[in-house]
XYZ file of C-alpha atoms in Angstrom:
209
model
C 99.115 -30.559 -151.774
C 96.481 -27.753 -152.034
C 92.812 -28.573 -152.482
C 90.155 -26.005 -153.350
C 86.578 -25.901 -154.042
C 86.117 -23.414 -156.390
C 81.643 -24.578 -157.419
C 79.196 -26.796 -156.368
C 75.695 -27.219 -157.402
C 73.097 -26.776 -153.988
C 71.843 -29.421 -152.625
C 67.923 -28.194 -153.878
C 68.831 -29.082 -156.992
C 69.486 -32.448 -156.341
C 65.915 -32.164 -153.965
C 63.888 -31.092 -157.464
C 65.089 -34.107 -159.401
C 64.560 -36.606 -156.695
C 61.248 -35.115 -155.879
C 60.244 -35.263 -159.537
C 61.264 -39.113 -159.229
C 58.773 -40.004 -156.575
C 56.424 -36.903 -157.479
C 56.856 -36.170 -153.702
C 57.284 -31.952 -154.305
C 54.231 -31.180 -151.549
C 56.455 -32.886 -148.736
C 59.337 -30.796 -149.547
C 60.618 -27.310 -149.163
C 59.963 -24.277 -151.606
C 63.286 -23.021 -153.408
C 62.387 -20.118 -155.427
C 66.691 -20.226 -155.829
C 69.063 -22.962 -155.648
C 70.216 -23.085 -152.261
C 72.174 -25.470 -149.659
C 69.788 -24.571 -147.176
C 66.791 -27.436 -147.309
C 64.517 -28.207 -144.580
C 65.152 -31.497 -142.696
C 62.656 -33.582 -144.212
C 64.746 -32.835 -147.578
C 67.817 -33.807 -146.182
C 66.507 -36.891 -144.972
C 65.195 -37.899 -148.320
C 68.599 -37.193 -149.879
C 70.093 -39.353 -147.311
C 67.332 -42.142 -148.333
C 67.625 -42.208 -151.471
C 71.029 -41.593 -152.708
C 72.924 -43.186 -149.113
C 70.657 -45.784 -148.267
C 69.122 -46.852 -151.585
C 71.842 -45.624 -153.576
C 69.608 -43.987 -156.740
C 72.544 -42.457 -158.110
C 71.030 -40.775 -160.868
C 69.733 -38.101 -158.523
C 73.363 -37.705 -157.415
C 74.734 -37.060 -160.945
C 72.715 -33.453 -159.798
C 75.039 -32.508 -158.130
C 79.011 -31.213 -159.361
C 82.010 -30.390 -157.992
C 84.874 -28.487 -159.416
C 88.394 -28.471 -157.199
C 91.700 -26.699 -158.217
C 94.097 -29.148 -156.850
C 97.729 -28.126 -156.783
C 101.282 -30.044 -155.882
C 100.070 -33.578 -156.640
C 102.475 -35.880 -158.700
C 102.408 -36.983 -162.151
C 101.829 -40.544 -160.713
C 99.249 -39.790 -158.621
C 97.926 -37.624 -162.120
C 97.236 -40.925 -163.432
C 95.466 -42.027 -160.942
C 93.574 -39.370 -161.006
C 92.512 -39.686 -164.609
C 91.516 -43.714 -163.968
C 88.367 -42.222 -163.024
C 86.469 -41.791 -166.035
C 83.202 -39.539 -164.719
C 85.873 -36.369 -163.502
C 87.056 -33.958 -166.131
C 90.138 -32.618 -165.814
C 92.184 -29.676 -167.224
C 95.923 -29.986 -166.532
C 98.877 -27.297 -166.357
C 101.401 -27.047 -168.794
C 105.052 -28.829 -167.757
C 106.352 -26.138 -169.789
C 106.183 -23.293 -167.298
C 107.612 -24.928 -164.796
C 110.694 -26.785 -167.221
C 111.477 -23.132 -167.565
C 111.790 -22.432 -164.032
C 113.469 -25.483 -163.129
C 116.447 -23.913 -166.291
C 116.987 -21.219 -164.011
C 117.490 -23.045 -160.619
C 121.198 -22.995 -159.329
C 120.937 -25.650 -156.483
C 118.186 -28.229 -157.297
C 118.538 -30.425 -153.418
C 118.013 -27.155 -151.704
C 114.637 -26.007 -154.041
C 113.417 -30.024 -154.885
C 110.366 -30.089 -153.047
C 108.925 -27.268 -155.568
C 109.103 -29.616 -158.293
C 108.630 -32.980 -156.580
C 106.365 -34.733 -154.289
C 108.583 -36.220 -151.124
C 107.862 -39.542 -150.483
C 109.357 -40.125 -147.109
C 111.152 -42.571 -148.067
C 115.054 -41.427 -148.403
C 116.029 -43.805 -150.537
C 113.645 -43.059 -153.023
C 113.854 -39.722 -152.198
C 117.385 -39.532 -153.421
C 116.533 -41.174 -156.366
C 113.466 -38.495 -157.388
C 116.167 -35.810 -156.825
C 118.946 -37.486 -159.147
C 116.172 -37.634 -161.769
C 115.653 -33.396 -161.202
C 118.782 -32.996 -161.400
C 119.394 -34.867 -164.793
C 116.460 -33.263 -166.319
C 117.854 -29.606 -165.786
C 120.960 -31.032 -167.301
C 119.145 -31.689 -170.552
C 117.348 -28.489 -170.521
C 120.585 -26.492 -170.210
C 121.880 -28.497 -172.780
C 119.376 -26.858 -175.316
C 117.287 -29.797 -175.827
C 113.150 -28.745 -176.280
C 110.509 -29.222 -173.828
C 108.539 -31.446 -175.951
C 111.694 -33.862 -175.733
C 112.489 -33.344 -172.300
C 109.261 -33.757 -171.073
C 109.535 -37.539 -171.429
C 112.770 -37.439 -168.780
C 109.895 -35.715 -166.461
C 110.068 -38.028 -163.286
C 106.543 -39.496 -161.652
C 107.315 -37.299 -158.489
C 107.239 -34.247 -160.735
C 104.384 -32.159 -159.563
C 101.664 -30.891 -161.564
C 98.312 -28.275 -161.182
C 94.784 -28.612 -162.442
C 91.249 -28.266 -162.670
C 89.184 -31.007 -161.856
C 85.598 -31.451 -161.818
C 83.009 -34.813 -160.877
C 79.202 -35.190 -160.001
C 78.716 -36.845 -156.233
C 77.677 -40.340 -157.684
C 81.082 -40.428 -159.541
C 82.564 -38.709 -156.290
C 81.133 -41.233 -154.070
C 82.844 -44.025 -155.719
C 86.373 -42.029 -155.944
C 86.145 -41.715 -151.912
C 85.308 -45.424 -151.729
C 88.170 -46.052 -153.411
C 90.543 -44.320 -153.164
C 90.377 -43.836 -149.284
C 91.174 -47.318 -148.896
C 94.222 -48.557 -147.123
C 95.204 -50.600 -150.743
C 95.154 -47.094 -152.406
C 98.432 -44.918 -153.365
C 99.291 -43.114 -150.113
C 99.299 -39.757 -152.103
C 95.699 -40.122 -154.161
C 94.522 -41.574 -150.732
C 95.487 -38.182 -148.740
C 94.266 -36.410 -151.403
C 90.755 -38.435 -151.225
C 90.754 -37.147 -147.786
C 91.696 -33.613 -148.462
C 88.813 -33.491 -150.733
C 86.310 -34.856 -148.181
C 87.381 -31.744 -145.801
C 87.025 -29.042 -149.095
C 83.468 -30.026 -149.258
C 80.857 -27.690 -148.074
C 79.422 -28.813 -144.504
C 76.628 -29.104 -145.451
C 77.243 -31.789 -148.515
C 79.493 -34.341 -146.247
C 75.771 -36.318 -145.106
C 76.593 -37.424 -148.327
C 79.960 -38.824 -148.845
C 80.625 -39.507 -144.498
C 79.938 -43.283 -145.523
C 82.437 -43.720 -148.223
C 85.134 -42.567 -145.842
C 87.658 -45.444 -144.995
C 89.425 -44.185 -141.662
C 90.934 -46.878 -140.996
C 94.858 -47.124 -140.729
Protein backbone atom coordinates (compact mmCIF):
# COMPACT_ATOMS: atom_id res chain seq x y z
CA UNK A 1 0.00 0.00 0.00
CA UNK A 2 1.22 3.48 -1.13
CA UNK A 3 -0.33 6.63 0.27
CA UNK A 4 0.30 10.11 -1.12
CA UNK A 5 -0.79 13.53 -0.52
CA UNK A 6 -0.87 15.09 -3.60
CA UNK A 7 -3.22 18.92 -2.12
CA UNK A 8 -4.42 20.29 0.83
CA UNK A 9 -6.10 23.49 1.52
CA UNK A 10 -3.85 25.72 4.44
CA UNK A 11 -4.90 25.80 7.49
CA UNK A 12 -5.69 30.00 7.10
CA UNK A 13 -8.34 29.15 5.22
CA UNK A 14 -10.03 27.27 7.62
CA UNK A 15 -8.81 30.45 10.24
CA UNK A 16 -10.96 33.06 7.78
CA UNK A 17 -14.15 31.06 7.98
CA UNK A 18 -14.02 30.38 11.64
CA UNK A 19 -13.04 33.91 12.32
CA UNK A 20 -15.93 35.15 10.20
CA UNK A 21 -18.13 32.79 12.55
CA UNK A 22 -17.30 34.52 15.77
CA UNK A 23 -16.29 37.90 13.91
CA UNK A 24 -13.02 37.39 15.93
CA UNK A 25 -10.52 38.57 12.66
CA UNK A 26 -8.60 41.40 15.07
CA UNK A 27 -7.33 38.45 17.40
CA UNK A 28 -5.96 36.60 14.56
CA UNK A 29 -3.09 36.63 12.17
CA UNK A 30 -2.90 38.57 8.74
CA UNK A 31 -2.72 36.12 5.61
CA UNK A 32 -2.36 38.20 2.63
CA UNK A 33 -1.92 34.20 1.03
CA UNK A 34 -3.20 31.00 2.14
CA UNK A 35 -0.66 29.55 4.20
CA UNK A 36 -0.05 26.62 6.91
CA UNK A 37 1.88 28.91 8.83
CA UNK A 38 -0.71 30.67 11.55
CA UNK A 39 0.29 32.23 14.67
CA UNK A 40 -0.48 30.27 17.89
CA UNK A 41 -3.43 31.99 18.98
CA UNK A 42 -4.93 30.66 15.49
CA UNK A 43 -4.03 27.32 16.09
CA UNK A 44 -5.50 27.31 19.34
CA UNK A 45 -8.81 28.49 18.08
CA UNK A 46 -8.81 25.74 15.44
CA UNK A 47 -8.16 23.33 18.13
CA UNK A 48 -11.29 24.99 20.11
CA UNK A 49 -13.52 25.00 17.87
CA UNK A 50 -13.35 22.19 15.52
CA UNK A 51 -11.52 19.50 18.43
CA UNK A 52 -13.09 20.59 21.42
CA UNK A 53 -16.46 21.96 20.29
CA UNK A 54 -16.55 20.07 17.24
CA UNK A 55 -18.11 23.05 14.71
CA UNK A 56 -17.50 21.01 11.83
CA UNK A 57 -18.61 23.29 9.32
CA UNK A 58 -15.37 25.22 9.65
CA UNK A 59 -13.64 21.89 9.00
CA UNK A 60 -15.46 21.20 5.69
CA UNK A 61 -12.58 24.26 4.82
CA UNK A 62 -10.32 22.27 4.62
CA UNK A 63 -9.58 19.17 1.65
CA UNK A 64 -7.49 16.55 1.10
CA UNK A 65 -6.69 14.72 -2.04
CA UNK A 66 -4.44 11.24 -1.65
CA UNK A 67 -3.35 8.91 -4.56
CA UNK A 68 -3.59 5.67 -2.81
CA UNK A 69 -2.18 2.66 -4.60
CA UNK A 70 -2.18 -1.42 -3.89
CA UNK A 71 -5.33 -1.49 -1.75
CA UNK A 72 -7.91 -4.34 -2.48
CA UNK A 73 -11.13 -4.33 -4.15
CA UNK A 74 -12.62 -5.22 -0.67
CA UNK A 75 -11.10 -2.76 1.13
CA UNK A 76 -12.37 -0.41 -2.27
CA UNK A 77 -15.67 -0.82 -0.83
CA UNK A 78 -14.97 0.18 2.18
CA UNK A 79 -13.57 2.89 1.04
CA UNK A 80 -16.55 4.12 -0.92
CA UNK A 81 -19.00 3.54 2.44
CA UNK A 82 -17.90 6.90 3.15
CA UNK A 83 -20.11 9.12 1.40
CA UNK A 84 -18.25 12.83 1.92
CA UNK A 85 -14.75 11.37 -0.14
CA UNK A 86 -14.77 11.40 -3.89
CA UNK A 87 -13.06 8.99 -5.53
CA UNK A 88 -11.69 8.29 -9.06
CA UNK A 89 -10.72 4.64 -9.59
CA UNK A 90 -8.22 2.84 -12.15
CA UNK A 91 -9.32 0.83 -14.82
CA UNK A 92 -9.11 -3.30 -14.14
CA UNK A 93 -8.50 -3.33 -17.70
CA UNK A 94 -4.83 -2.40 -17.74
CA UNK A 95 -3.89 -4.57 -15.41
CA UNK A 96 -6.30 -7.85 -16.90
CA UNK A 97 -3.93 -7.23 -19.74
CA UNK A 98 -0.88 -7.62 -17.84
CA UNK A 99 -1.99 -10.36 -15.79
CA UNK A 100 -2.62 -12.25 -19.96
CA UNK A 101 0.93 -12.01 -20.28
CA UNK A 102 2.20 -13.47 -16.91
CA UNK A 103 3.84 -17.02 -17.25
CA UNK A 104 4.02 -18.02 -13.48
CA UNK A 105 1.19 -16.31 -11.50
CA UNK A 106 2.53 -17.81 -7.51
CA UNK A 107 5.86 -16.32 -8.25
CA UNK A 108 4.35 -12.54 -9.52
CA UNK A 109 0.80 -12.77 -7.13
CA UNK A 110 1.50 -10.14 -4.82
CA UNK A 111 1.35 -7.54 -7.92
CA UNK A 112 -2.15 -8.28 -8.36
CA UNK A 113 -3.30 -9.22 -4.86
CA UNK A 114 -3.27 -7.98 -1.41
CA UNK A 115 -1.61 -10.88 1.03
CA UNK A 116 -3.54 -11.47 3.84
CA UNK A 117 -1.25 -13.40 6.08
CA UNK A 118 -3.25 -15.85 6.40
CA UNK A 119 -2.00 -19.03 4.17
CA UNK A 120 -4.94 -20.58 3.90
CA UNK A 121 -6.65 -17.85 2.47
CA UNK A 122 -3.77 -16.93 0.83
CA UNK A 123 -3.85 -20.01 -1.29
CA UNK A 124 -7.22 -19.52 -2.00
CA UNK A 125 -6.71 -15.61 -3.44
CA UNK A 126 -3.98 -17.21 -5.65
CA UNK A 127 -6.26 -20.16 -7.08
CA UNK A 128 -8.74 -17.37 -7.91
CA UNK A 129 -5.56 -15.43 -10.07
CA UNK A 130 -4.85 -18.17 -11.48
CA UNK A 131 -8.42 -19.07 -12.83
CA UNK A 132 -8.97 -15.62 -13.98
CA UNK A 133 -5.86 -15.65 -16.41
CA UNK A 134 -7.32 -18.89 -17.55
CA UNK A 135 -10.42 -17.12 -18.80
CA UNK A 136 -8.57 -14.31 -20.25
CA UNK A 137 -6.39 -16.63 -22.36
CA UNK A 138 -9.34 -18.29 -23.28
CA UNK A 139 -10.50 -15.13 -25.29
CA UNK A 140 -13.24 -14.19 -23.08
CA UNK A 141 -13.62 -9.93 -22.73
CA UNK A 142 -12.69 -7.90 -19.87
CA UNK A 143 -16.07 -6.66 -19.28
CA UNK A 144 -16.96 -10.47 -18.59
CA UNK A 145 -14.02 -11.37 -16.80
CA UNK A 146 -14.03 -8.64 -14.63
CA UNK A 147 -16.79 -10.22 -12.54
CA UNK A 148 -14.23 -13.45 -11.81
CA UNK A 149 -11.95 -10.39 -10.38
CA UNK A 150 -11.22 -11.70 -6.74
CA UNK A 151 -11.71 -9.12 -3.52
CA UNK A 152 -7.82 -9.36 -2.99
CA UNK A 153 -7.37 -7.97 -6.48
CA UNK A 154 -5.65 -4.69 -6.09
CA UNK A 155 -6.72 -1.51 -7.41
CA UNK A 156 -5.30 2.50 -7.74
CA UNK A 157 -7.09 5.78 -7.26
CA UNK A 158 -7.67 9.21 -6.50
CA UNK A 159 -9.33 10.06 -3.51
CA UNK A 160 -10.27 13.22 -2.04
CA UNK A 161 -12.35 14.32 1.61
CA UNK A 162 -12.69 17.63 3.70
CA UNK A 163 -11.22 17.11 7.53
CA UNK A 164 -14.81 16.97 9.11
CA UNK A 165 -15.56 13.96 6.77
CA UNK A 166 -11.81 12.88 7.45
CA UNK A 167 -12.20 13.08 11.08
CA UNK A 168 -14.95 10.65 11.17
CA UNK A 169 -13.10 8.12 8.59
CA UNK A 170 -10.06 8.04 11.26
CA UNK A 171 -12.59 7.47 14.05
CA UNK A 172 -13.69 4.75 12.35
CA UNK A 173 -11.90 3.15 10.65
CA UNK A 174 -8.84 3.09 13.08
CA UNK A 175 -10.77 1.06 15.33
CA UNK A 176 -9.78 -2.39 16.38
CA UNK A 177 -13.56 -3.67 14.86
CA UNK A 178 -12.38 -2.20 11.46
CA UNK A 179 -10.98 -4.37 8.34
CA UNK A 180 -7.28 -4.84 9.16
CA UNK A 181 -6.43 -3.44 5.62
CA UNK A 182 -8.81 -0.03 5.59
CA UNK A 183 -7.57 0.20 9.29
CA UNK A 184 -3.67 0.33 8.18
CA UNK A 185 -4.60 2.36 5.58
CA UNK A 186 -6.49 4.87 8.14
CA UNK A 187 -3.17 4.99 9.71
CA UNK A 188 -1.09 5.46 6.66
CA UNK A 189 -3.16 8.40 5.94
CA UNK A 190 -2.73 9.98 9.40
CA UNK A 191 1.27 9.87 8.70
CA UNK A 192 0.69 11.50 4.80
CA UNK A 193 -0.75 14.46 6.46
CA UNK A 194 1.19 17.60 6.63
CA UNK A 195 2.70 18.18 10.30
CA UNK A 196 1.31 20.76 10.73
CA UNK A 197 -2.57 19.53 10.13
CA UNK A 198 -2.27 16.30 12.61
CA UNK A 199 -3.48 18.93 15.88
CA UNK A 200 -6.37 18.09 14.09
CA UNK A 201 -7.07 14.51 13.54
CA UNK A 202 -4.31 13.22 16.78
CA UNK A 203 -7.72 12.60 18.72
CA UNK A 204 -9.48 10.39 16.31
CA UNK A 205 -6.50 8.07 16.36
CA UNK A 206 -7.37 4.61 17.98
CA UNK A 207 -3.82 3.09 18.91
CA UNK A 208 -4.89 0.66 20.62
CA UNK A 209 -4.14 -3.10 19.69
Amino acid sequence: MQIKLLFHTPLSIAVSAGRTCWQSQERGGCYPLPTDEIIEADREFLDRILNKHKHGSVAEHISYNFAIEGISRACLQELARHRHASLSVKSSRYTLKELKGEENIKEVASKYIVMSGDERVDECSILALENLQKLLLSGISNDYAKYAMPECYKTALAWSINARALQNFLSLRSSKSALWEIRNLAFALFEALPKEHKFLFESCMNNEG
